[in-house]
PDB file of C-alpha atoms in Angstrom:
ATOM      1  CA  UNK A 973       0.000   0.000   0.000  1.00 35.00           C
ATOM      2  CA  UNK A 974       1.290   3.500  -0.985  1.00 37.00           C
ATOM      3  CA  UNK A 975       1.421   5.124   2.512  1.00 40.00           C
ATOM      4  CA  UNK A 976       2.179   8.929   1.886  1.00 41.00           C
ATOM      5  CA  UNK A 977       5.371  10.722   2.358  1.00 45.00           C
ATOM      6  CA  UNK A 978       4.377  14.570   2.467  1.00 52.00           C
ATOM      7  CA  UNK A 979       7.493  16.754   2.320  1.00 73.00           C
ATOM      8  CA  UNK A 980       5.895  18.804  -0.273  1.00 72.00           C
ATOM      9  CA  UNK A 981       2.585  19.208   1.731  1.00 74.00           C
ATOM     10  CA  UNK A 982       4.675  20.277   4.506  1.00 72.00           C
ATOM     11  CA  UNK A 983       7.059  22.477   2.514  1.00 68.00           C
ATOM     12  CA  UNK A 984       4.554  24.460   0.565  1.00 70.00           C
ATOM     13  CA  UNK A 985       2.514  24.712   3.690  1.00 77.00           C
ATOM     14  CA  UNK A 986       5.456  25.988   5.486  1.00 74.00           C
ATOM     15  CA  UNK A 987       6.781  28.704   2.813  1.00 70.00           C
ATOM     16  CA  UNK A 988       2.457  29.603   2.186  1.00 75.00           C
ATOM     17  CA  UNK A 989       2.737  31.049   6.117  1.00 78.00           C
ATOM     18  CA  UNK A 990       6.111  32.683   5.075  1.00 74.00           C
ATOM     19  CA  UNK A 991       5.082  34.338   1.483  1.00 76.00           C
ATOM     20  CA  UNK A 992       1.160  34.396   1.509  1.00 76.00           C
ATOM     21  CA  UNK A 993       1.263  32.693  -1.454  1.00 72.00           C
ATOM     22  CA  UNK A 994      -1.004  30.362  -2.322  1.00 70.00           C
ATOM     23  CA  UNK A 995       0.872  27.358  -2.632  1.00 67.00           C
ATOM     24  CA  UNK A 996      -1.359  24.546  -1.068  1.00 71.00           C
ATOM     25  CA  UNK A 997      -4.268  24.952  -3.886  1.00 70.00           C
ATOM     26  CA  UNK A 998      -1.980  24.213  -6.573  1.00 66.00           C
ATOM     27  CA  UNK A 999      -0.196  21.288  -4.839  1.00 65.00           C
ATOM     28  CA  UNK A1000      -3.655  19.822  -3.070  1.00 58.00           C
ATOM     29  CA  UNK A1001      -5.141  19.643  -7.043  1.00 62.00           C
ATOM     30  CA  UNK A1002      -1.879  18.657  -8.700  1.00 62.00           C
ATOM     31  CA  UNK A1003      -0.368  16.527  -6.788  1.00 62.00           C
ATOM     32  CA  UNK A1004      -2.725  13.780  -4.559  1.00 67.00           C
ATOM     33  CA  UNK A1005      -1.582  11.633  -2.574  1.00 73.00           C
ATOM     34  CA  UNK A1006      -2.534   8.651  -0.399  1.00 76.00           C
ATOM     35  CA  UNK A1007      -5.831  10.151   1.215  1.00 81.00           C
ATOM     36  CA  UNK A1008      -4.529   8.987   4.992  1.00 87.00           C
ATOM     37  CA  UNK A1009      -1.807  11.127   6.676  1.00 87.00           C
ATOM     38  CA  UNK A1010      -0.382   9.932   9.874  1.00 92.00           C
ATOM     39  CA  UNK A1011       0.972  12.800  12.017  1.00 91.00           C
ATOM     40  CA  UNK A1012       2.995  12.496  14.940  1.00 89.00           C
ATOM     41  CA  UNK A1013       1.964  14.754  17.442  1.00 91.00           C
ATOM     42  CA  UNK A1014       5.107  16.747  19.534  1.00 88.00           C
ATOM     43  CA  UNK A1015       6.548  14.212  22.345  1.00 88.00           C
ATOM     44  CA  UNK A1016       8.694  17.075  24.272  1.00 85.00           C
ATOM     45  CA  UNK A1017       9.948  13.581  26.147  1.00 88.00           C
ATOM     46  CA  UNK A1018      11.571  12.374  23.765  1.00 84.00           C
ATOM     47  CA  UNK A1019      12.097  15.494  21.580  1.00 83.00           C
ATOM     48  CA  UNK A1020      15.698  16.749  20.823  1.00 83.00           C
ATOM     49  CA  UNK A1021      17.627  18.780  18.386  1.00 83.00           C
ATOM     50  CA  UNK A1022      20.340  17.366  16.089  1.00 84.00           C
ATOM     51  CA  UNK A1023      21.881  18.279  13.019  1.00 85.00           C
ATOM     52  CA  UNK A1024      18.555  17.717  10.831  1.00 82.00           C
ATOM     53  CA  UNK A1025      16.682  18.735  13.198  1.00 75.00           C
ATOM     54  CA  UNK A1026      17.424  22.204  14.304  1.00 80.00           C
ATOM     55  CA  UNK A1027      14.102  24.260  15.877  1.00 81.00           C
ATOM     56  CA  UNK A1028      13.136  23.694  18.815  1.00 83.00           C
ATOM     57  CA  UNK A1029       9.980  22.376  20.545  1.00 87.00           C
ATOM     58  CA  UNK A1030       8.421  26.061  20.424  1.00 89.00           C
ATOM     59  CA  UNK A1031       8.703  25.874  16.364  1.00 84.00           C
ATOM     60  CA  UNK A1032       7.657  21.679  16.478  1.00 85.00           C
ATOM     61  CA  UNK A1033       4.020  23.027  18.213  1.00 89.00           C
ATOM     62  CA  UNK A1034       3.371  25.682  15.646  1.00 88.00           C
ATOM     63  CA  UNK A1035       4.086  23.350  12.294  1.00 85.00           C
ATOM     64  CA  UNK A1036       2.185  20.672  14.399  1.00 90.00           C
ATOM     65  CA  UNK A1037      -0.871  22.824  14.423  1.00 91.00           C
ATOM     66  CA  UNK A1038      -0.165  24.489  10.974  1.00 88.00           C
ATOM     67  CA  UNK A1039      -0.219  20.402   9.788  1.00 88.00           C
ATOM     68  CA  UNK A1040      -3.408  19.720  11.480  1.00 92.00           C
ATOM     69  CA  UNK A1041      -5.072  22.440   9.750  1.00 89.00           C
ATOM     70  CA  UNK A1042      -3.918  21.903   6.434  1.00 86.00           C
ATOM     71  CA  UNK A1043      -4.317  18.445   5.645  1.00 86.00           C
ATOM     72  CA  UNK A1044      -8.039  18.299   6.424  1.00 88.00           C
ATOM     73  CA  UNK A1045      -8.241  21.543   4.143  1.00 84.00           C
ATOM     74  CA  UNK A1046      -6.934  19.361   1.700  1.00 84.00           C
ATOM     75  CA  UNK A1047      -9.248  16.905   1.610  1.00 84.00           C
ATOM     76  CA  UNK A1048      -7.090  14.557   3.778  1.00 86.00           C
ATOM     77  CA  UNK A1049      -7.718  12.120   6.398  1.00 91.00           C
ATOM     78  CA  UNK A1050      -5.767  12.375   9.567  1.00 92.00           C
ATOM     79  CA  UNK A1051      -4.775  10.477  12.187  1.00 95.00           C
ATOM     80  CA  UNK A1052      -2.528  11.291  14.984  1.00 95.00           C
ATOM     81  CA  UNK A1053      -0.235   8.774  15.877  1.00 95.00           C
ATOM     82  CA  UNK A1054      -0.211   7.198  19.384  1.00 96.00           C
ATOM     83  CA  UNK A1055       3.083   8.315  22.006  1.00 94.00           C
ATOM     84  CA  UNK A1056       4.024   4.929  22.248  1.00 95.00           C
ATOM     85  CA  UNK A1057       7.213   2.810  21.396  1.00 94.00           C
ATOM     86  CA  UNK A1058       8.054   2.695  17.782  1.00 94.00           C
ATOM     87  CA  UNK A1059       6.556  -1.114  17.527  1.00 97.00           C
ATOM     88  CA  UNK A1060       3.537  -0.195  19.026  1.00 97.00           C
ATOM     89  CA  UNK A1061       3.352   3.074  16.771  1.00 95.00           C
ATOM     90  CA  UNK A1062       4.389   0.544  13.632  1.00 96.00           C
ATOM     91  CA  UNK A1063       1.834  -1.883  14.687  1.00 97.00           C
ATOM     92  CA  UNK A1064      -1.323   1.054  15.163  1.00 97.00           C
ATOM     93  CA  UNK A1065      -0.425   2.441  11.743  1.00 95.00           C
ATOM     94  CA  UNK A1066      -0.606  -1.493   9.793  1.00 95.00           C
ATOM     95  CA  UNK A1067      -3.504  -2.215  11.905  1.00 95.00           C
ATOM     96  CA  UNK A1068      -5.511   1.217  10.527  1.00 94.00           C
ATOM     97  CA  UNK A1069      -5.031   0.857   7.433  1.00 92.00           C
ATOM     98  CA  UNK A1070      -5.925  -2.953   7.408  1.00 93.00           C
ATOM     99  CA  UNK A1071      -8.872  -1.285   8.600  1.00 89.00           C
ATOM    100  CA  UNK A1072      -9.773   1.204   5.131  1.00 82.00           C
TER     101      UNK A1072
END
Protein backbone atom coordinates (compact mmCIF):
# COMPACT_ATOMS: atom_id res chain seq x y z
CA UNK A 1 0.00 0.00 0.00
CA UNK A 2 1.29 3.50 -0.98
CA UNK A 3 1.42 5.12 2.51
CA UNK A 4 2.18 8.93 1.89
CA UNK A 5 5.37 10.72 2.36
CA UNK A 6 4.38 14.57 2.47
CA UNK A 7 7.49 16.75 2.32
CA UNK A 8 5.89 18.80 -0.27
CA UNK A 9 2.59 19.21 1.73
CA UNK A 10 4.67 20.28 4.51
CA UNK A 11 7.06 22.48 2.51
CA UNK A 12 4.55 24.46 0.57
CA UNK A 13 2.51 24.71 3.69
CA UNK A 14 5.46 25.99 5.49
CA UNK A 15 6.78 28.70 2.81
CA UNK A 16 2.46 29.60 2.19
CA UNK A 17 2.74 31.05 6.12
CA UNK A 18 6.11 32.68 5.07
CA UNK A 19 5.08 34.34 1.48
CA UNK A 20 1.16 34.40 1.51
CA UNK A 21 1.26 32.69 -1.45
CA UNK A 22 -1.00 30.36 -2.32
CA UNK A 23 0.87 27.36 -2.63
CA UNK A 24 -1.36 24.55 -1.07
CA UNK A 25 -4.27 24.95 -3.89
CA UNK A 26 -1.98 24.21 -6.57
CA UNK A 27 -0.20 21.29 -4.84
CA UNK A 28 -3.66 19.82 -3.07
CA UNK A 29 -5.14 19.64 -7.04
CA UNK A 30 -1.88 18.66 -8.70
CA UNK A 31 -0.37 16.53 -6.79
CA UNK A 32 -2.73 13.78 -4.56
CA UNK A 33 -1.58 11.63 -2.57
CA UNK A 34 -2.53 8.65 -0.40
CA UNK A 35 -5.83 10.15 1.22
CA UNK A 36 -4.53 8.99 4.99
CA UNK A 37 -1.81 11.13 6.68
CA UNK A 38 -0.38 9.93 9.87
CA UNK A 39 0.97 12.80 12.02
CA UNK A 40 3.00 12.50 14.94
CA UNK A 41 1.96 14.75 17.44
CA UNK A 42 5.11 16.75 19.53
CA UNK A 43 6.55 14.21 22.35
CA UNK A 44 8.69 17.08 24.27
CA UNK A 45 9.95 13.58 26.15
CA UNK A 46 11.57 12.37 23.76
CA UNK A 47 12.10 15.49 21.58
CA UNK A 48 15.70 16.75 20.82
CA UNK A 49 17.63 18.78 18.39
CA UNK A 50 20.34 17.37 16.09
CA UNK A 51 21.88 18.28 13.02
CA UNK A 52 18.56 17.72 10.83
CA UNK A 53 16.68 18.73 13.20
CA UNK A 54 17.42 22.20 14.30
CA UNK A 55 14.10 24.26 15.88
CA UNK A 56 13.14 23.69 18.81
CA UNK A 57 9.98 22.38 20.55
CA UNK A 58 8.42 26.06 20.42
CA UNK A 59 8.70 25.87 16.36
CA UNK A 60 7.66 21.68 16.48
CA UNK A 61 4.02 23.03 18.21
CA UNK A 62 3.37 25.68 15.65
CA UNK A 63 4.09 23.35 12.29
CA UNK A 64 2.19 20.67 14.40
CA UNK A 65 -0.87 22.82 14.42
CA UNK A 66 -0.17 24.49 10.97
CA UNK A 67 -0.22 20.40 9.79
CA UNK A 68 -3.41 19.72 11.48
CA UNK A 69 -5.07 22.44 9.75
CA UNK A 70 -3.92 21.90 6.43
CA UNK A 71 -4.32 18.45 5.64
CA UNK A 72 -8.04 18.30 6.42
CA UNK A 73 -8.24 21.54 4.14
CA UNK A 74 -6.93 19.36 1.70
CA UNK A 75 -9.25 16.91 1.61
CA UNK A 76 -7.09 14.56 3.78
CA UNK A 77 -7.72 12.12 6.40
CA UNK A 78 -5.77 12.37 9.57
CA UNK A 79 -4.78 10.48 12.19
CA UNK A 80 -2.53 11.29 14.98
CA UNK A 81 -0.24 8.77 15.88
CA UNK A 82 -0.21 7.20 19.38
CA UNK A 83 3.08 8.32 22.01
CA UNK A 84 4.02 4.93 22.25
CA UNK A 85 7.21 2.81 21.40
CA UNK A 86 8.05 2.70 17.78
CA UNK A 87 6.56 -1.11 17.53
CA UNK A 88 3.54 -0.19 19.03
CA UNK A 89 3.35 3.07 16.77
CA UNK A 90 4.39 0.54 13.63
CA UNK A 91 1.83 -1.88 14.69
CA UNK A 92 -1.32 1.05 15.16
CA UNK A 93 -0.43 2.44 11.74
CA UNK A 94 -0.61 -1.49 9.79
CA UNK A 95 -3.50 -2.22 11.90
CA UNK A 96 -5.51 1.22 10.53
CA UNK A 97 -5.03 0.86 7.43
CA UNK A 98 -5.92 -2.95 7.41
CA UNK A 99 -8.87 -1.28 8.60
CA UNK A 100 -9.77 1.20 5.13
Amino acid sequence: MDVLRSGAIDAASALEELTDAPLLATLGQTHRYYPHVFLAPPWPEIYATDAQRRHGMDVALVEYDRLQRVYPLLSYEVTLLPKVDVVARADFVLNTLAKQ
